[in-house]
Short mmCIF file of C-alpha atoms in Angstrom, two decimals:
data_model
loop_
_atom_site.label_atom_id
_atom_site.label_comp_id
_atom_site.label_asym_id
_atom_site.label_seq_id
_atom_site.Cartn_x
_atom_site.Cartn_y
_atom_site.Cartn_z
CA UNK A 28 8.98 12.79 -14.75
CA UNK A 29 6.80 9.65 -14.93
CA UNK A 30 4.28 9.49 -11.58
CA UNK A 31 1.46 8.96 -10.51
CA UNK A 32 -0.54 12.03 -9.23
CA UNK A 33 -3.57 12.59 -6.53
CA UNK A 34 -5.12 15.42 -5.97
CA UNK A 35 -6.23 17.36 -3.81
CA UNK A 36 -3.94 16.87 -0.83
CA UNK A 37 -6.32 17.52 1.61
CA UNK A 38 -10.12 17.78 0.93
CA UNK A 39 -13.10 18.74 3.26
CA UNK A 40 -16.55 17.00 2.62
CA UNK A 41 -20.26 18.35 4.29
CA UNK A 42 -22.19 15.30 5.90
CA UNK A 43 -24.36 13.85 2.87
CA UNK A 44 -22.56 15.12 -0.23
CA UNK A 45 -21.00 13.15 -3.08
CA UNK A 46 -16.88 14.15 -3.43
CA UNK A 47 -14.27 12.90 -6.25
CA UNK A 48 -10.52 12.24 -5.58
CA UNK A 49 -8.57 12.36 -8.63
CA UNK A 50 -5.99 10.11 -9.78
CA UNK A 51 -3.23 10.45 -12.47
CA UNK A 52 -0.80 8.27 -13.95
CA UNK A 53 1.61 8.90 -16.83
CA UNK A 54 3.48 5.17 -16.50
CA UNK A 55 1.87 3.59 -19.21
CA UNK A 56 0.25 1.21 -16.46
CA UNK A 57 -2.94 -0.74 -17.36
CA UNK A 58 -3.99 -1.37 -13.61
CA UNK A 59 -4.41 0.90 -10.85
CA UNK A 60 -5.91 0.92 -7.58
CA UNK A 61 -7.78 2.60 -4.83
CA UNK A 62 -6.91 2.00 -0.96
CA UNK A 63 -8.03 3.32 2.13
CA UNK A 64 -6.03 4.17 5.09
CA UNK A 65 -7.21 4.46 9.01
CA UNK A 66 -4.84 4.66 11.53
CA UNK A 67 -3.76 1.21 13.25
CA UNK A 68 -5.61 -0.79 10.08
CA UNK A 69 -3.13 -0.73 7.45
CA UNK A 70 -4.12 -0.58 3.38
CA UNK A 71 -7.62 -1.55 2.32
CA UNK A 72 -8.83 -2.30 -1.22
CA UNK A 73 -11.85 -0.25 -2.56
CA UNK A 74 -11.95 -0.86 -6.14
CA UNK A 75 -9.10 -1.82 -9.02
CA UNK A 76 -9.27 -1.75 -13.17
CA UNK A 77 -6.99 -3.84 -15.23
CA UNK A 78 -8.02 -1.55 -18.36
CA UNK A 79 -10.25 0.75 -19.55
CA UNK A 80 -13.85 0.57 -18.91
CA UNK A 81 -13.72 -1.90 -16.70
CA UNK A 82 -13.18 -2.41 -12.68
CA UNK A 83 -13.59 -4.60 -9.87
CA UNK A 84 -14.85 -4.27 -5.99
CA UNK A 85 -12.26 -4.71 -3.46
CA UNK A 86 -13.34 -5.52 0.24
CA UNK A 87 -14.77 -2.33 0.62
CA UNK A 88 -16.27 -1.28 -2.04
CA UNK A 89 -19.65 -0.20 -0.23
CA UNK A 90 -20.10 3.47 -0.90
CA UNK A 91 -17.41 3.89 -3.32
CA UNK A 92 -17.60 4.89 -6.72
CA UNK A 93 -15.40 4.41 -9.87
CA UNK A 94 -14.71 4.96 -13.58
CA UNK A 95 -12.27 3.88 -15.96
CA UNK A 96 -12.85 6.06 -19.11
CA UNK A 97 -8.91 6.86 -19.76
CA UNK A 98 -5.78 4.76 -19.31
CA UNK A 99 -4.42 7.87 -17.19
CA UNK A 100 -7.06 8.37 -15.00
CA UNK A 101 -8.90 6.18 -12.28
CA UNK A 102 -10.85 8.90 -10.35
CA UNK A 103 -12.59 7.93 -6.56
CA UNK A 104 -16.89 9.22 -5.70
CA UNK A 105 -17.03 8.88 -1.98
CA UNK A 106 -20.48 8.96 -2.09
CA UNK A 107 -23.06 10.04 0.73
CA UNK A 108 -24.06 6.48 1.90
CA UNK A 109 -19.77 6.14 3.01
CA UNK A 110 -20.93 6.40 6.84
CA UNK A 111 -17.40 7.08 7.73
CA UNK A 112 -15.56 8.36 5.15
CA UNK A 113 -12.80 10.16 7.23
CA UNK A 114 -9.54 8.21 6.06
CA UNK A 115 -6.51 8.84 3.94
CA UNK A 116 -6.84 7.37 0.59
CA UNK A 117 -3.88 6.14 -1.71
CA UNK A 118 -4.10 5.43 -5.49
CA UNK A 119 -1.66 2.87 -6.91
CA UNK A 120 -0.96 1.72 -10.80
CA UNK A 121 0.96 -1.16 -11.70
CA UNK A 122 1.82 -3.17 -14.90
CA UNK A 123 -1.21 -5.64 -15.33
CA UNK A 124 -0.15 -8.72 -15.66
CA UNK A 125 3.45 -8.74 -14.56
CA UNK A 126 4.86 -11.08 -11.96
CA UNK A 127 6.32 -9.36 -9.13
CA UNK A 128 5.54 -5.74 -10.57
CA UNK A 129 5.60 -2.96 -8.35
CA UNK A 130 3.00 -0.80 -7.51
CA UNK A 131 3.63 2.93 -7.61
CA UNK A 132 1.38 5.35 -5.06
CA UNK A 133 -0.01 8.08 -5.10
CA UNK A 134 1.23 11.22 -2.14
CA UNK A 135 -2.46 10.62 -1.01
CA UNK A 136 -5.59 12.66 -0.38
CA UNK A 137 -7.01 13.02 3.30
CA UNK A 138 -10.00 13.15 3.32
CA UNK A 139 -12.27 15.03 6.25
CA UNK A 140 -15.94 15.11 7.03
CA UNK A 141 -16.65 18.49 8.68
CA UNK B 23 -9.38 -14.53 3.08
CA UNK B 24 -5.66 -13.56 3.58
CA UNK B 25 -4.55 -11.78 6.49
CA UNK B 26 -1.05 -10.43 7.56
CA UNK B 27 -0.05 -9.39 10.85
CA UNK B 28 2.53 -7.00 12.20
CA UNK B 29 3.59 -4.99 15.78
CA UNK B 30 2.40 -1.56 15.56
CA UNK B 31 5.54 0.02 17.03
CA UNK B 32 9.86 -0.65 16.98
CA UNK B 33 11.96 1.73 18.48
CA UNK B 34 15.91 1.56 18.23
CA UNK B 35 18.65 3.66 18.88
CA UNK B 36 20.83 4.81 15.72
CA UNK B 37 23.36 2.97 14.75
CA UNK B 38 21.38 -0.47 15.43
CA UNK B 39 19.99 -3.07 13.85
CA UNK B 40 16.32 -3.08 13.15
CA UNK B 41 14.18 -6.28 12.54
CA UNK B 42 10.50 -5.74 11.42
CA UNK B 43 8.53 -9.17 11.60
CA UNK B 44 5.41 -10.00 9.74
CA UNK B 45 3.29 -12.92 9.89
CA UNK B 46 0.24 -14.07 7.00
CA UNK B 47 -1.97 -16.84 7.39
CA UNK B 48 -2.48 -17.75 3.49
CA UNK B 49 0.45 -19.07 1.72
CA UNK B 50 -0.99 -18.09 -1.86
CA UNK B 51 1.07 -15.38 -1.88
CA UNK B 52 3.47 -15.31 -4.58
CA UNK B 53 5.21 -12.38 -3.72
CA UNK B 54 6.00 -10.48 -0.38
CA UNK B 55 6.69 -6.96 0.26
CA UNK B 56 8.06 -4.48 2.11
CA UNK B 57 6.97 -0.76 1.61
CA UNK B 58 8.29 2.41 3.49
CA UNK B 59 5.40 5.35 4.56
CA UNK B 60 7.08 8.54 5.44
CA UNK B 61 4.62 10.62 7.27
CA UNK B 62 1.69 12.36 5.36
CA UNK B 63 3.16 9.77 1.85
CA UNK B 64 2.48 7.29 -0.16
CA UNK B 65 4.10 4.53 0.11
CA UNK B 66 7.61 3.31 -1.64
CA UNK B 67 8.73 -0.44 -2.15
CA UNK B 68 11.71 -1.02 -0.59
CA UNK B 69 12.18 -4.76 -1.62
CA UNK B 70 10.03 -7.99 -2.43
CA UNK B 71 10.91 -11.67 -2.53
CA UNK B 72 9.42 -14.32 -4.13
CA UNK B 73 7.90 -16.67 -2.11
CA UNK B 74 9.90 -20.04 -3.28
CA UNK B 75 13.24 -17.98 -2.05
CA UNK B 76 14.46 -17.82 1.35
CA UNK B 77 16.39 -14.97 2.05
CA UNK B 78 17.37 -11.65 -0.28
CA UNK B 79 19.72 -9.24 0.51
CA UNK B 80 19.81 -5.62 -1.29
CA UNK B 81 22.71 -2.90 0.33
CA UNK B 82 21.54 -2.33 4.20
CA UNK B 83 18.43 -4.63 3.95
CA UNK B 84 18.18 -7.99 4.36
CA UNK B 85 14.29 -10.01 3.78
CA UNK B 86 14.40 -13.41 5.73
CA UNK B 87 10.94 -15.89 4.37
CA UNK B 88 9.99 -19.01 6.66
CA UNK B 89 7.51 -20.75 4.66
CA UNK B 90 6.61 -23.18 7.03
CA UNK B 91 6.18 -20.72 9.83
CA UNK B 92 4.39 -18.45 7.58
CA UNK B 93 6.68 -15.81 9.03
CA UNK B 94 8.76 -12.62 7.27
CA UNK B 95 11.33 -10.05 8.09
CA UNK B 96 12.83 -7.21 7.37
CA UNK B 97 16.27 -6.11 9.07
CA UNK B 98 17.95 -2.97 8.74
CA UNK B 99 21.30 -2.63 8.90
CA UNK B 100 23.17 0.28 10.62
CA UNK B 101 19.59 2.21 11.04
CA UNK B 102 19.58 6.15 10.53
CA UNK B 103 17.17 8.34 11.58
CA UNK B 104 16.21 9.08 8.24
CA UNK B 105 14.83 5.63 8.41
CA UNK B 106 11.92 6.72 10.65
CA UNK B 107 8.51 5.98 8.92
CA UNK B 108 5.58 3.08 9.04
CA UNK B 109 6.90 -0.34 7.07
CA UNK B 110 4.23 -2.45 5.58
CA UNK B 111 4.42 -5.83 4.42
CA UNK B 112 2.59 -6.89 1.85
CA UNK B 113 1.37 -10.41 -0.13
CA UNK B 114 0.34 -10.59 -3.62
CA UNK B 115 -0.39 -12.72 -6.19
CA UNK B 116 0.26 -11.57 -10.19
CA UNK B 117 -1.33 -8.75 -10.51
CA UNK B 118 0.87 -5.96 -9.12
CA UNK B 119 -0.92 -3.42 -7.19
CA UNK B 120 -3.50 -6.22 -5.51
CA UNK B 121 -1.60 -6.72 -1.98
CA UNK B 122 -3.39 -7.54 1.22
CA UNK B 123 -1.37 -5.49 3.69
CA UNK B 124 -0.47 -5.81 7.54
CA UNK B 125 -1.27 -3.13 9.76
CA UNK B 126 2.07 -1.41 9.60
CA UNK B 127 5.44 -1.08 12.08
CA UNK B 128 6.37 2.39 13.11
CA UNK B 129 9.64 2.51 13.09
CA UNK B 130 10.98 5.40 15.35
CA UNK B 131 15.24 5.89 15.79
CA UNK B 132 16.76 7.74 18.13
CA UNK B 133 20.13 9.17 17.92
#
């Protein structure tokens, strides 16, 4: 079945270490995205790649990582300077280009500083 | 920048019609969208419109745009419990995935 896949589902993170969320996508989509979720807030962009080996800040970039090195793949590095990193986080890939195209998520990945 | 504005919380009984309102400030957006959250998802679209169209209707839902009032809904027809969940709307330009969403309605139905 074509999807798009996060993983883990749930994931634990120590105060000042570096964690990666992985993101899958066997669609044949160019783009795909990174959100964050908090309660009450709605979706927030943290970074997006219309093709390989490249990407772009969304509005909250700021201690958020990326790479691009496969079509299939757009994996997440919460990274120790995220003060607040507690959130759910969705991954998204859509045609590029396309007008109207819709984006496919991810199940998510909640993330939890202990 | 863009921002889009819903009510955090609906309730209706089942049976009813529900209406979900949104409201965005820029009118850039090309497209609009509604997306369902079931709890601990992702999210699924459940229907767009494009933003020189007024009204679109697909099965039990029906997507009224106001342009000039900047002003969108989503109505429900004959709501089920199974359509319990958070519903986002959504504006976007061209590039698919690249939506500035509200803050989500939590749509609870009681039998």
């Amino acid at each position: 079945d074509g999807g798009i896949t996060q993983s883990p589902k749930y994931l634990f993170r120590k105060e000042g270490q570096n964690v990666t969320l992985s993101c899958e996508q066997n669609l044949n989509h160019d783009a795909m995205y990174w959100y964050r979720q908090d309660p009450g807030q709605g979706l927030r962009l943290i970074y997006y790649s219309q093709i390989v080996n490249d990407f772009q800040k969304g509005d909250i970039a700021e201690g958020y990582s990326v790479s691009r090195e496969k079509k299939e793949s757009f994996p997440l590095t919460v990274t120790s300077a995220q003060k607040n990193p507690t959130a759910f986080y969705l991954c998204a890939s859509s045609l590029r280009d396309a007008k109207g195209s819709e984006a496919f998520f991810g199940q998510g990945t909640r993330l939890t500083v202990v | 920048g863009e921002d889009v504005e819903q009510s955090l919380f609906l309730s209706v009984r089942e049976g009813d019609s529900s209406v979900i309102n949104c409201t965005y400030t820029d009118s850039s957006s090309t497209y609009l969208y509604w997306y369902k959250q079931e709890p601990g998802a992702g999210l699924q679209l459940l229907t767009y419109i494009f933003s020189n169209m007024d009204m679109k209707q697909d099965q039990r839902l029906t997507v009224l745009l106001n342009k000039k009032d900047k002003h969108l809904s989503l109505r429900i027809a004959d709501t089920q419990t199974g359509d319990s969940a958070i519903y986002f709307c959504a504006g976007g330009g061209n590039q698919g995935g690249k939506l500035i969403f509200g803050q989500g309605t939590e749509l609870s139905v009681k039998p």
